[in-house]
Short mmCIF file of C-alpha atoms (C1' of nucleotides) in Angstrom, two decimals:
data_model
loop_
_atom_site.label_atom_id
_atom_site.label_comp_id
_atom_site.label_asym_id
_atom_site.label_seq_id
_atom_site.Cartn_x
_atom_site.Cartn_y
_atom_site.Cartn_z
CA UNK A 1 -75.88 74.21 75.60
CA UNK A 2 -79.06 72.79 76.94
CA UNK A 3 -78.93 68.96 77.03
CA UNK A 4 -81.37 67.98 74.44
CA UNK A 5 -79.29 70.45 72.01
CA UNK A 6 -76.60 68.39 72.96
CA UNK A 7 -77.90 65.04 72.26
CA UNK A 8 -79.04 66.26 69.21
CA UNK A 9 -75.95 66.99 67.80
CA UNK A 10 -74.26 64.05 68.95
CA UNK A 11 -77.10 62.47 67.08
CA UNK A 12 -76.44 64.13 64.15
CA UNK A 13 -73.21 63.30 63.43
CA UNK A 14 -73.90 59.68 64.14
CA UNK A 15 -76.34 59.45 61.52
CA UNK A 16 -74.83 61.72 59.08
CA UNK A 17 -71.76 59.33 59.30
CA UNK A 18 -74.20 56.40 57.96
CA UNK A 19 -75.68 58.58 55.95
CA UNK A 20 -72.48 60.26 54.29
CA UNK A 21 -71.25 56.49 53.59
CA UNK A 22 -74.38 55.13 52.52
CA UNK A 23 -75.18 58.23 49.67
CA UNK A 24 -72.19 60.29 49.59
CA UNK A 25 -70.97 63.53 50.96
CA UNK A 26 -73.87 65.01 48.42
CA UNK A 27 -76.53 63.16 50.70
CA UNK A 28 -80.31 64.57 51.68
CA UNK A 29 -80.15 66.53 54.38
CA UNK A 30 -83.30 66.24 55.28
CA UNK A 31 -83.03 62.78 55.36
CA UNK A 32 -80.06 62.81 57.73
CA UNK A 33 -82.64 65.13 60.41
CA UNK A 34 -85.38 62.73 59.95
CA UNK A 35 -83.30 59.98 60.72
CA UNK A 36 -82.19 61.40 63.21
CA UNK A 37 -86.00 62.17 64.48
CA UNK A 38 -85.10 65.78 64.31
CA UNK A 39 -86.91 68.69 62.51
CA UNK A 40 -84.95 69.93 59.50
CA UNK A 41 -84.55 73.60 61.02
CA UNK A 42 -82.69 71.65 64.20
CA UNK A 43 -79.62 70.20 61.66
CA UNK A 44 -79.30 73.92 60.67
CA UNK A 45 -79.08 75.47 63.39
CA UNK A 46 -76.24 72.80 64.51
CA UNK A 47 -74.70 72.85 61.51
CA UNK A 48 -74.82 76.22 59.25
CA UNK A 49 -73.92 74.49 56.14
CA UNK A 50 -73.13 70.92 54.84
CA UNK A 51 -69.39 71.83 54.85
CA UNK A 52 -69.99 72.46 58.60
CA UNK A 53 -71.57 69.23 59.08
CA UNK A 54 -69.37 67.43 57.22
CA UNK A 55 -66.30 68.84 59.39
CA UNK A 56 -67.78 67.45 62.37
CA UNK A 57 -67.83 64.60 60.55
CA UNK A 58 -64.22 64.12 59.17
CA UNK A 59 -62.17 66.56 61.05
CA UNK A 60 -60.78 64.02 63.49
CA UNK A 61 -60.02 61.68 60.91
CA UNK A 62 -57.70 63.95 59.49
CA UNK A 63 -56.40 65.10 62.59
CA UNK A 64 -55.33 61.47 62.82
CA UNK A 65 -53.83 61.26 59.08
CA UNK A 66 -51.61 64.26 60.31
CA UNK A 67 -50.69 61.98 63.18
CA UNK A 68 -49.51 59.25 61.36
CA UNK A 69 -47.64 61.60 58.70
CA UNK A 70 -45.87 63.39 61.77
CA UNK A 71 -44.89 59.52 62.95
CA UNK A 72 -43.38 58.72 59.65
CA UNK A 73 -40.77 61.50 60.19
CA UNK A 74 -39.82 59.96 63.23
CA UNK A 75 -38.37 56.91 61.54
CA UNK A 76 -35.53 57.14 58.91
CA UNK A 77 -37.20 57.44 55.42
CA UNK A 78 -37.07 54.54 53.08
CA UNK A 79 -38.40 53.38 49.63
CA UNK A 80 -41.53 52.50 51.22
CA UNK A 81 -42.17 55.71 53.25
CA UNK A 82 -43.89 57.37 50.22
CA UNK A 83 -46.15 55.24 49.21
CA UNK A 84 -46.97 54.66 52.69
CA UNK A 85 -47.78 57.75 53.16
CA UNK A 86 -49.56 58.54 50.13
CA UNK A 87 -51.83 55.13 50.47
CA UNK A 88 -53.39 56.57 54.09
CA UNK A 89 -53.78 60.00 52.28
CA UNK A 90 -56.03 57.84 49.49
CA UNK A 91 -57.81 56.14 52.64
CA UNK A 92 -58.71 59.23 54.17
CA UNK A 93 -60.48 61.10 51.44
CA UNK A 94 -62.32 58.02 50.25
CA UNK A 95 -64.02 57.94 53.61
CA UNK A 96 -66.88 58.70 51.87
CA UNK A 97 -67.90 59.04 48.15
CA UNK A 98 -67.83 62.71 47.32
CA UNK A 99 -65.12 63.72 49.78
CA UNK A 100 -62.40 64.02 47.72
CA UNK A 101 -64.16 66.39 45.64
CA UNK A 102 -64.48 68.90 48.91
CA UNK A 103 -61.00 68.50 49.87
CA UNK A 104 -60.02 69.22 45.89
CA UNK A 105 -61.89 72.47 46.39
CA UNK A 106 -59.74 73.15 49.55
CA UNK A 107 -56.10 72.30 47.62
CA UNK A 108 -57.60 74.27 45.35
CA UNK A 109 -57.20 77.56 47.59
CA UNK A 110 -60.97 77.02 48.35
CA UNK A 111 -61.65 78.55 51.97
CA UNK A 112 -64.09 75.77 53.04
CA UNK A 113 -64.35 74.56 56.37
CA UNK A 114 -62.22 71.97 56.14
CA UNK A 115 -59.62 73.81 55.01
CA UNK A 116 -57.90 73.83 58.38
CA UNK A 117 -58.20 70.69 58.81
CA UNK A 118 -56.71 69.69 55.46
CA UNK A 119 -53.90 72.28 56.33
CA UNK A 120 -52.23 69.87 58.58
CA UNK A 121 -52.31 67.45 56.65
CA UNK A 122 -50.71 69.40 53.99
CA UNK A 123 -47.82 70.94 56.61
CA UNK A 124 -47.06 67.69 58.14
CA UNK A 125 -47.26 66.38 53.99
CA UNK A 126 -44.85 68.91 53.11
CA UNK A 127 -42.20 68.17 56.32
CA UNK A 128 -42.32 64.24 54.86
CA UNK A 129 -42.00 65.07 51.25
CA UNK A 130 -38.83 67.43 52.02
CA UNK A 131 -37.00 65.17 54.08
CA UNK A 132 -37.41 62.43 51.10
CA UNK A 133 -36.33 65.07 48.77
CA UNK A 134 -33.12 65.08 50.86
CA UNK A 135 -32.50 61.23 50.82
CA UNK A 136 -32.93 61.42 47.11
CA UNK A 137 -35.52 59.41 47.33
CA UNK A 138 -37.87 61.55 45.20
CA UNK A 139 -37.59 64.01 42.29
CA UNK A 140 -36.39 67.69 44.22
CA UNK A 141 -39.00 69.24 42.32
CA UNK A 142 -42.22 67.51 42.65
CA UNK A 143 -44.53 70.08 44.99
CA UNK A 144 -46.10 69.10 47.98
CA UNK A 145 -49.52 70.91 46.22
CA UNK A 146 -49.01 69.03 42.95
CA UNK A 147 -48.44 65.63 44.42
CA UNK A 148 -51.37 65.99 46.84
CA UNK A 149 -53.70 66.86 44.14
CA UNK A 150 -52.24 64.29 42.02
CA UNK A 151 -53.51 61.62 44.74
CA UNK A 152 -56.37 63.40 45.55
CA UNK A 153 -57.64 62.97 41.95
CA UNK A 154 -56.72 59.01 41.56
CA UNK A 155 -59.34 59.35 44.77
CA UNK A 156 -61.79 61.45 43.01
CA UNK A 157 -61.61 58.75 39.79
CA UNK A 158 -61.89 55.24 41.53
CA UNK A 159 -64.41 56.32 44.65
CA UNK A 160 -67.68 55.49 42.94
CA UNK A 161 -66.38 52.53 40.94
CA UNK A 162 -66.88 48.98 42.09
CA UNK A 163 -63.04 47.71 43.31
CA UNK A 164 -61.96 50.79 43.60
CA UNK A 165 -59.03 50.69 45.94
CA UNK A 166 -57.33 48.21 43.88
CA UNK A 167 -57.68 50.41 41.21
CA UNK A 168 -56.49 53.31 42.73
CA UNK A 169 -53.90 51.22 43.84
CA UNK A 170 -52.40 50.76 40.49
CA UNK A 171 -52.99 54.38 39.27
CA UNK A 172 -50.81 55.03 42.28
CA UNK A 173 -47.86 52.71 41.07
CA UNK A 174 -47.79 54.29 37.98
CA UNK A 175 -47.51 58.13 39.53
CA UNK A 176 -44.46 56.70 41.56
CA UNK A 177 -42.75 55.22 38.99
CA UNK A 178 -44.03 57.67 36.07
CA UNK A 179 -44.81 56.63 32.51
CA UNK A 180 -42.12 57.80 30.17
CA UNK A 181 -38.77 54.91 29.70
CA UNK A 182 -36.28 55.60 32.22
CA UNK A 183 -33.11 57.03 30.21
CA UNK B 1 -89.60 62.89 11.18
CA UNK B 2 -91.97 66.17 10.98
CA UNK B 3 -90.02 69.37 10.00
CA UNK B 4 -90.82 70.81 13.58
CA UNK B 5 -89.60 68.05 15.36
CA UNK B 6 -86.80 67.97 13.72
CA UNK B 7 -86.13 71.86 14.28
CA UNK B 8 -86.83 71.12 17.77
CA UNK B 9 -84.14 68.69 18.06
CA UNK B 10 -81.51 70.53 16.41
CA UNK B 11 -82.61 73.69 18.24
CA UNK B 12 -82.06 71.10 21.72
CA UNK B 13 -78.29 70.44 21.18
CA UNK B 14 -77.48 73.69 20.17
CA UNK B 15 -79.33 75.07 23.89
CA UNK B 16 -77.74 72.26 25.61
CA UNK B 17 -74.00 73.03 24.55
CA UNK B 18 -74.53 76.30 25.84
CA UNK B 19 -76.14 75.68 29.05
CA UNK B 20 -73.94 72.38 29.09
CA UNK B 21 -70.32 75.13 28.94
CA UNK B 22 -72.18 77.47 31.37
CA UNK B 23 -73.43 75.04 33.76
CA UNK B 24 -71.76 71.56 33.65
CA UNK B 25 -73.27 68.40 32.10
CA UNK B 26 -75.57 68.31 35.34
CA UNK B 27 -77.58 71.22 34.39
CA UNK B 28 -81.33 71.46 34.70
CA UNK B 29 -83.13 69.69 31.75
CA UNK B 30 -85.78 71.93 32.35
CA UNK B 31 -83.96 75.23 31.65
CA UNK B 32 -82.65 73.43 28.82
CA UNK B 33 -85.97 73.11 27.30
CA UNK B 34 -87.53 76.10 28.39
CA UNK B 35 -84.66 77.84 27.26
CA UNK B 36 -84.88 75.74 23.77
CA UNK B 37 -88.67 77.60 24.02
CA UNK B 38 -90.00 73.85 24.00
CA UNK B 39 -92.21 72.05 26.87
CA UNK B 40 -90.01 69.53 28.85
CA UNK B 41 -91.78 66.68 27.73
CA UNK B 42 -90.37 67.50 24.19
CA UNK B 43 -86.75 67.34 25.64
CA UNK B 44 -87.48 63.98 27.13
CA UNK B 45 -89.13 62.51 23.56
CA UNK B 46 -86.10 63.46 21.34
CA UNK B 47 -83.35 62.54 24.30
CA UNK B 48 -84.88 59.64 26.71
CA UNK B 49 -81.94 60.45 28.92
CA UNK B 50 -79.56 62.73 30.23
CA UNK B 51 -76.71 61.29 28.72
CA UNK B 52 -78.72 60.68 25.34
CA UNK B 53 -78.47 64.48 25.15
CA UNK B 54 -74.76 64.72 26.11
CA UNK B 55 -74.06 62.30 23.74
CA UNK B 56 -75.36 64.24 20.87
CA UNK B 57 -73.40 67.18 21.68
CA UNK B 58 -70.13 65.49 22.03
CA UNK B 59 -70.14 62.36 19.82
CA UNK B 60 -68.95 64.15 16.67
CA UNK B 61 -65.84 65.96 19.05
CA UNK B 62 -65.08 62.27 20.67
CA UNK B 63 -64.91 60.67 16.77
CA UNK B 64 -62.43 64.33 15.63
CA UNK B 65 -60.36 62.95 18.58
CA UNK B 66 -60.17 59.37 17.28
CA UNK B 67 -59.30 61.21 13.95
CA UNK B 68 -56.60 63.04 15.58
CA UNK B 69 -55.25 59.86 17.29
CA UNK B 70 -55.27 57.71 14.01
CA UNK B 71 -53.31 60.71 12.70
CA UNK B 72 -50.60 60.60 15.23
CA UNK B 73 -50.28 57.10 14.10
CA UNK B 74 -49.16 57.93 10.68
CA UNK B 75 -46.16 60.58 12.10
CA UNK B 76 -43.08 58.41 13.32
CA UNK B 77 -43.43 58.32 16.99
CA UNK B 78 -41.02 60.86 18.93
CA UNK B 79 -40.86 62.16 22.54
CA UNK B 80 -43.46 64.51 22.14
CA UNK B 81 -46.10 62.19 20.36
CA UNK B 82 -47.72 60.85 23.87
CA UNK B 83 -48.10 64.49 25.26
CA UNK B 84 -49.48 65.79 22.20
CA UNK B 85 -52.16 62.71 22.79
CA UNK B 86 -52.84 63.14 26.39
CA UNK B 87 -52.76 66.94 25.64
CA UNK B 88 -55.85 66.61 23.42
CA UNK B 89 -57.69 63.39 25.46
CA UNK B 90 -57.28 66.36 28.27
CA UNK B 91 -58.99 69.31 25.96
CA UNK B 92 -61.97 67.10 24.53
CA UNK B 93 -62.63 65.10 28.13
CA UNK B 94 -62.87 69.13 29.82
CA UNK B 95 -65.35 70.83 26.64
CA UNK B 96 -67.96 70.68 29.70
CA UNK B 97 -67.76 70.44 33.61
CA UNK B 98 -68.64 67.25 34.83
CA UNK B 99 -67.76 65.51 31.58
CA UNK B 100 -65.10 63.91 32.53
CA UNK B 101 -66.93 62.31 35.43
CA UNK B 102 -69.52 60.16 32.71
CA UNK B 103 -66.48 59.30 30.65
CA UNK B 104 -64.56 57.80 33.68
CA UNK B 105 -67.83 55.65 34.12
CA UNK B 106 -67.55 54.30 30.99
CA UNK B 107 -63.83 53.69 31.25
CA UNK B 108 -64.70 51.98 34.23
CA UNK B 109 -67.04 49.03 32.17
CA UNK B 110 -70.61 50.95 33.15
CA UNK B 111 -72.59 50.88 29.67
CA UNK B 112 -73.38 54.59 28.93
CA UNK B 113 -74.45 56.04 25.89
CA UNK B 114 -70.76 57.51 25.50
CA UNK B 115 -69.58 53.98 25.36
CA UNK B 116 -69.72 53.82 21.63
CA UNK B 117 -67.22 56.76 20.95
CA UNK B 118 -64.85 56.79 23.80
CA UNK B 119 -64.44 53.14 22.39
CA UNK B 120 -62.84 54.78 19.44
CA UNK B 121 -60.84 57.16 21.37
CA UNK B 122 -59.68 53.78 23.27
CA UNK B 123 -58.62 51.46 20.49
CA UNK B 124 -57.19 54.21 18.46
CA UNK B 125 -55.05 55.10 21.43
CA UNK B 126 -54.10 51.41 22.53
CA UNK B 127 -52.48 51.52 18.84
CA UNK B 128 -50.93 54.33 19.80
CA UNK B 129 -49.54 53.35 22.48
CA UNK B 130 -48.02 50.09 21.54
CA UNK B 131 -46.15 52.15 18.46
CA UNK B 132 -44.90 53.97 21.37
CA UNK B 133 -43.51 50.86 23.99
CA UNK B 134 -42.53 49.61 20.47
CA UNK B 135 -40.37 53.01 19.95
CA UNK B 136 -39.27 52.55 23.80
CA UNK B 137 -40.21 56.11 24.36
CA UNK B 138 -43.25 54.40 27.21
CA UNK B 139 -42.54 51.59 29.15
CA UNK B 140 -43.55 47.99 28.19
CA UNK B 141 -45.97 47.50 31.17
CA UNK B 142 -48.45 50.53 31.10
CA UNK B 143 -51.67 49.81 30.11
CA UNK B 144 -53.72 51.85 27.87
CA UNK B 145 -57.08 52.09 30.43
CA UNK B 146 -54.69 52.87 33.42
CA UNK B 147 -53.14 55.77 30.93
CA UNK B 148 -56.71 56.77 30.29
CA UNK B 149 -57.99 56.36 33.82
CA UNK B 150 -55.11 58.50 35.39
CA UNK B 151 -55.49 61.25 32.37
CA UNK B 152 -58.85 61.10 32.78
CA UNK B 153 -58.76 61.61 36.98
CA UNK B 154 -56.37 64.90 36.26
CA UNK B 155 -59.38 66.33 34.32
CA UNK B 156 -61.68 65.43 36.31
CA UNK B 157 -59.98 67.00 39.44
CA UNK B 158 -59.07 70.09 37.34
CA UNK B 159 -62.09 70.99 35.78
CA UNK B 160 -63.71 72.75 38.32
CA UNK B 161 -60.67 75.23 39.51
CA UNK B 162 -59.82 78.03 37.92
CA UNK B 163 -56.85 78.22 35.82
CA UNK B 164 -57.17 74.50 35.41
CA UNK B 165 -55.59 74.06 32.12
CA UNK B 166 -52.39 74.83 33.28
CA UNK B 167 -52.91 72.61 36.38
CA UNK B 168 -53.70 69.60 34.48
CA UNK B 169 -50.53 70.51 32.37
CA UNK B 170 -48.72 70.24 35.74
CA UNK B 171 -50.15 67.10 36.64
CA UNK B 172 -49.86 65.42 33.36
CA UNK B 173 -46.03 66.17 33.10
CA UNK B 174 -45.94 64.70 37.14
CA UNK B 175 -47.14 61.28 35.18
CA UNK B 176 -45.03 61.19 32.25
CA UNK B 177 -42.14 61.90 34.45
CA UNK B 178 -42.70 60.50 37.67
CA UNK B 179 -42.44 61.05 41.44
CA UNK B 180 -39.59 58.98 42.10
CA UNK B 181 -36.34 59.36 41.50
CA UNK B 182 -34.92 57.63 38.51
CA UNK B 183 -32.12 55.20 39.47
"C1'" DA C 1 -82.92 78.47 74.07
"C1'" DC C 2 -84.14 75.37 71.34
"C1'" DC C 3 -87.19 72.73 68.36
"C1'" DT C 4 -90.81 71.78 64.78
"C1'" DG C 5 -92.61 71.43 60.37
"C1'" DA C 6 -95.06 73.99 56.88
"C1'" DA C 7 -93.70 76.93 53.13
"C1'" DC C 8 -91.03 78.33 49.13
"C1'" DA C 9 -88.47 77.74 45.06
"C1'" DC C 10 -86.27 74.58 42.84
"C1'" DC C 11 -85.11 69.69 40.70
"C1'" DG C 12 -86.21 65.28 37.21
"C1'" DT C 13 -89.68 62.76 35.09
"C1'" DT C 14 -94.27 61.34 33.53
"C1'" DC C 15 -98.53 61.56 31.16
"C1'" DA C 16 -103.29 63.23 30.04
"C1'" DA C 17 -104.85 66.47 27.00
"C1'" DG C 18 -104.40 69.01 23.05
"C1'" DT C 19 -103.02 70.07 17.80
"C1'" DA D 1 -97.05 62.24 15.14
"C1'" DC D 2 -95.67 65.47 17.98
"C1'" DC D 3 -96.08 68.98 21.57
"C1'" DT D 4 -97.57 71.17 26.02
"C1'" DG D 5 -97.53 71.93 30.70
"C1'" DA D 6 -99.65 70.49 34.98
"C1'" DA D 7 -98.67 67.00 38.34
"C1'" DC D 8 -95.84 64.23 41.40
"C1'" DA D 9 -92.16 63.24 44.39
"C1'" DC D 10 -88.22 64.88 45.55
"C1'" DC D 11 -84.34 68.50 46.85
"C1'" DG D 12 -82.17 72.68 50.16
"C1'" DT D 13 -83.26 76.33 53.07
"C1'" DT D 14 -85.96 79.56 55.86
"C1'" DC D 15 -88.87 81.12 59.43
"C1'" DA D 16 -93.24 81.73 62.13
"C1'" DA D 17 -95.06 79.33 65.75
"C1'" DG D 18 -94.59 76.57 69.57
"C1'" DT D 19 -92.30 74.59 74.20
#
DNA sequence: ACCTGAACACCGTTCAAGT
DNA sequence: ACCTGAACACCGTTCAAGT
């Protein structure tokens, strides 16, 4: 790669980041090039789509959410350990408005780019979620799928509103503990 | 109001709940109107908004839901009365993609047009739900805009995949139930 | 190889001109 | 009083022309 290609893409991503968390995931595109001081045709060629873009972007976030998930196994599980876990998830996809609604797409069975990197997250998910399952900490039959998407949407609800993460926060709370009276 | 105007109107709503289910609630105005055979500055006089429009479509569904709610109030409560409820919050908030987005705004304080009758859905289902805690079928400490909120998010996240129905009915029993194990 | 930016087909929204 | 549709400022995306 020639070195102005190169410092173009590097410049891409940098702006797209400000970009992505000033607007959204949904952001101009053309905007992020011109920011960037960089003809239109340039951010396609580095980047065939936004989904492409947007990997670049995220994908070593998520690399490190997988990470941290793997490092929670390490310890012996506790009452905490899920919500823990499930808090950094909510962190993660509220990187930037509009995110969660890509990585929805993906649980979904979506084959987006981002896919693979949402697929560790979801192995390394599903390693946690069993080993809780075995210290009776949570229901046997809550799937890893159901749960993530269950997050994944309190993400998708609060993202745009104003004091969101306390918000999601609660909506959180009540998935753990669950509605109905205990009998 | 001049006969034609008033044809043109009607003739508006019924276009826009069709391009509205094929579409999503963000559909182009313009193919609305040119599909209503009407110029676009037409659309804009009868509806000043977007959400003026959706509004006229689903008002009359939103107020057969508050109906439905007041109804539920008149049955003894039983386990099956808040699923029913959510059940049919879940149907009405999913008529159109991308509905369910605009009602969280207004759940979430923003003054939309849809204010006026999710307010009805609202108070008729914080009666509800306080016959319920009263019953001790829902515990004492959920609130009826976190209820909403959460519903609401399952839609929202749902909407878009196929087979979502049965997803959300996934989801929603994942609430009522809970994640963690009941001690 | 890589970059540029005009070009194309779309948006939403407004408003002068018509009836 | 109401309607039309061109006009404007935006999108995303492509591609001939440049270096």
């Amino acid at each position: 790669m020639r070195t102005d290609a190169k410092r173009n893409r590097a410049r891409l991503i940098e702006v797209a980041v400000q970009v992505f968390t000033e607007y959204g995931v949904d952001a101009s595109l053309n905007e992020i090039a011109k920011r960037a001081g960089v003809g239109s045709g340039t951010l396609y060629r580095h980047f065939a789509s936004r989904e492409a873009l947007l990997r670049a972007v995220v994908s070593e976030r998520f690399a490190s959410l997988t990470a941290y998930t793997r490092g929670l196994l390490d310890a012996p599980p506790d009452g905490t350990t899920l919500r823990s876990w499930l808090r950094a998830v909510i962190d993660h996809v509220t990187t930037f408005p509009g995110l969660a609604s890509s990585v929805m797409a993906v649980l979904d069975g979506g084959a987006s780019e981002l896919a693979a990197d949402c697929g560790g997250v979801r192995t390394s998910g599903e390693a946690l979620l069993d080993r809780l399952q075995e210290a009776g900490v949570v229901d046997g039959d809550v799937e890893i799928t159901d749960l993530l998407k269950l997050v994944n949407a309190i993400a998708l609800a609060t993202e745009r509103m104003p004091g969101g993460r306390p918000q999601a926060e609660r909506l959180l709370e009540l998935v753990l503990r669950g509605v109905e009276t205990r009998r």
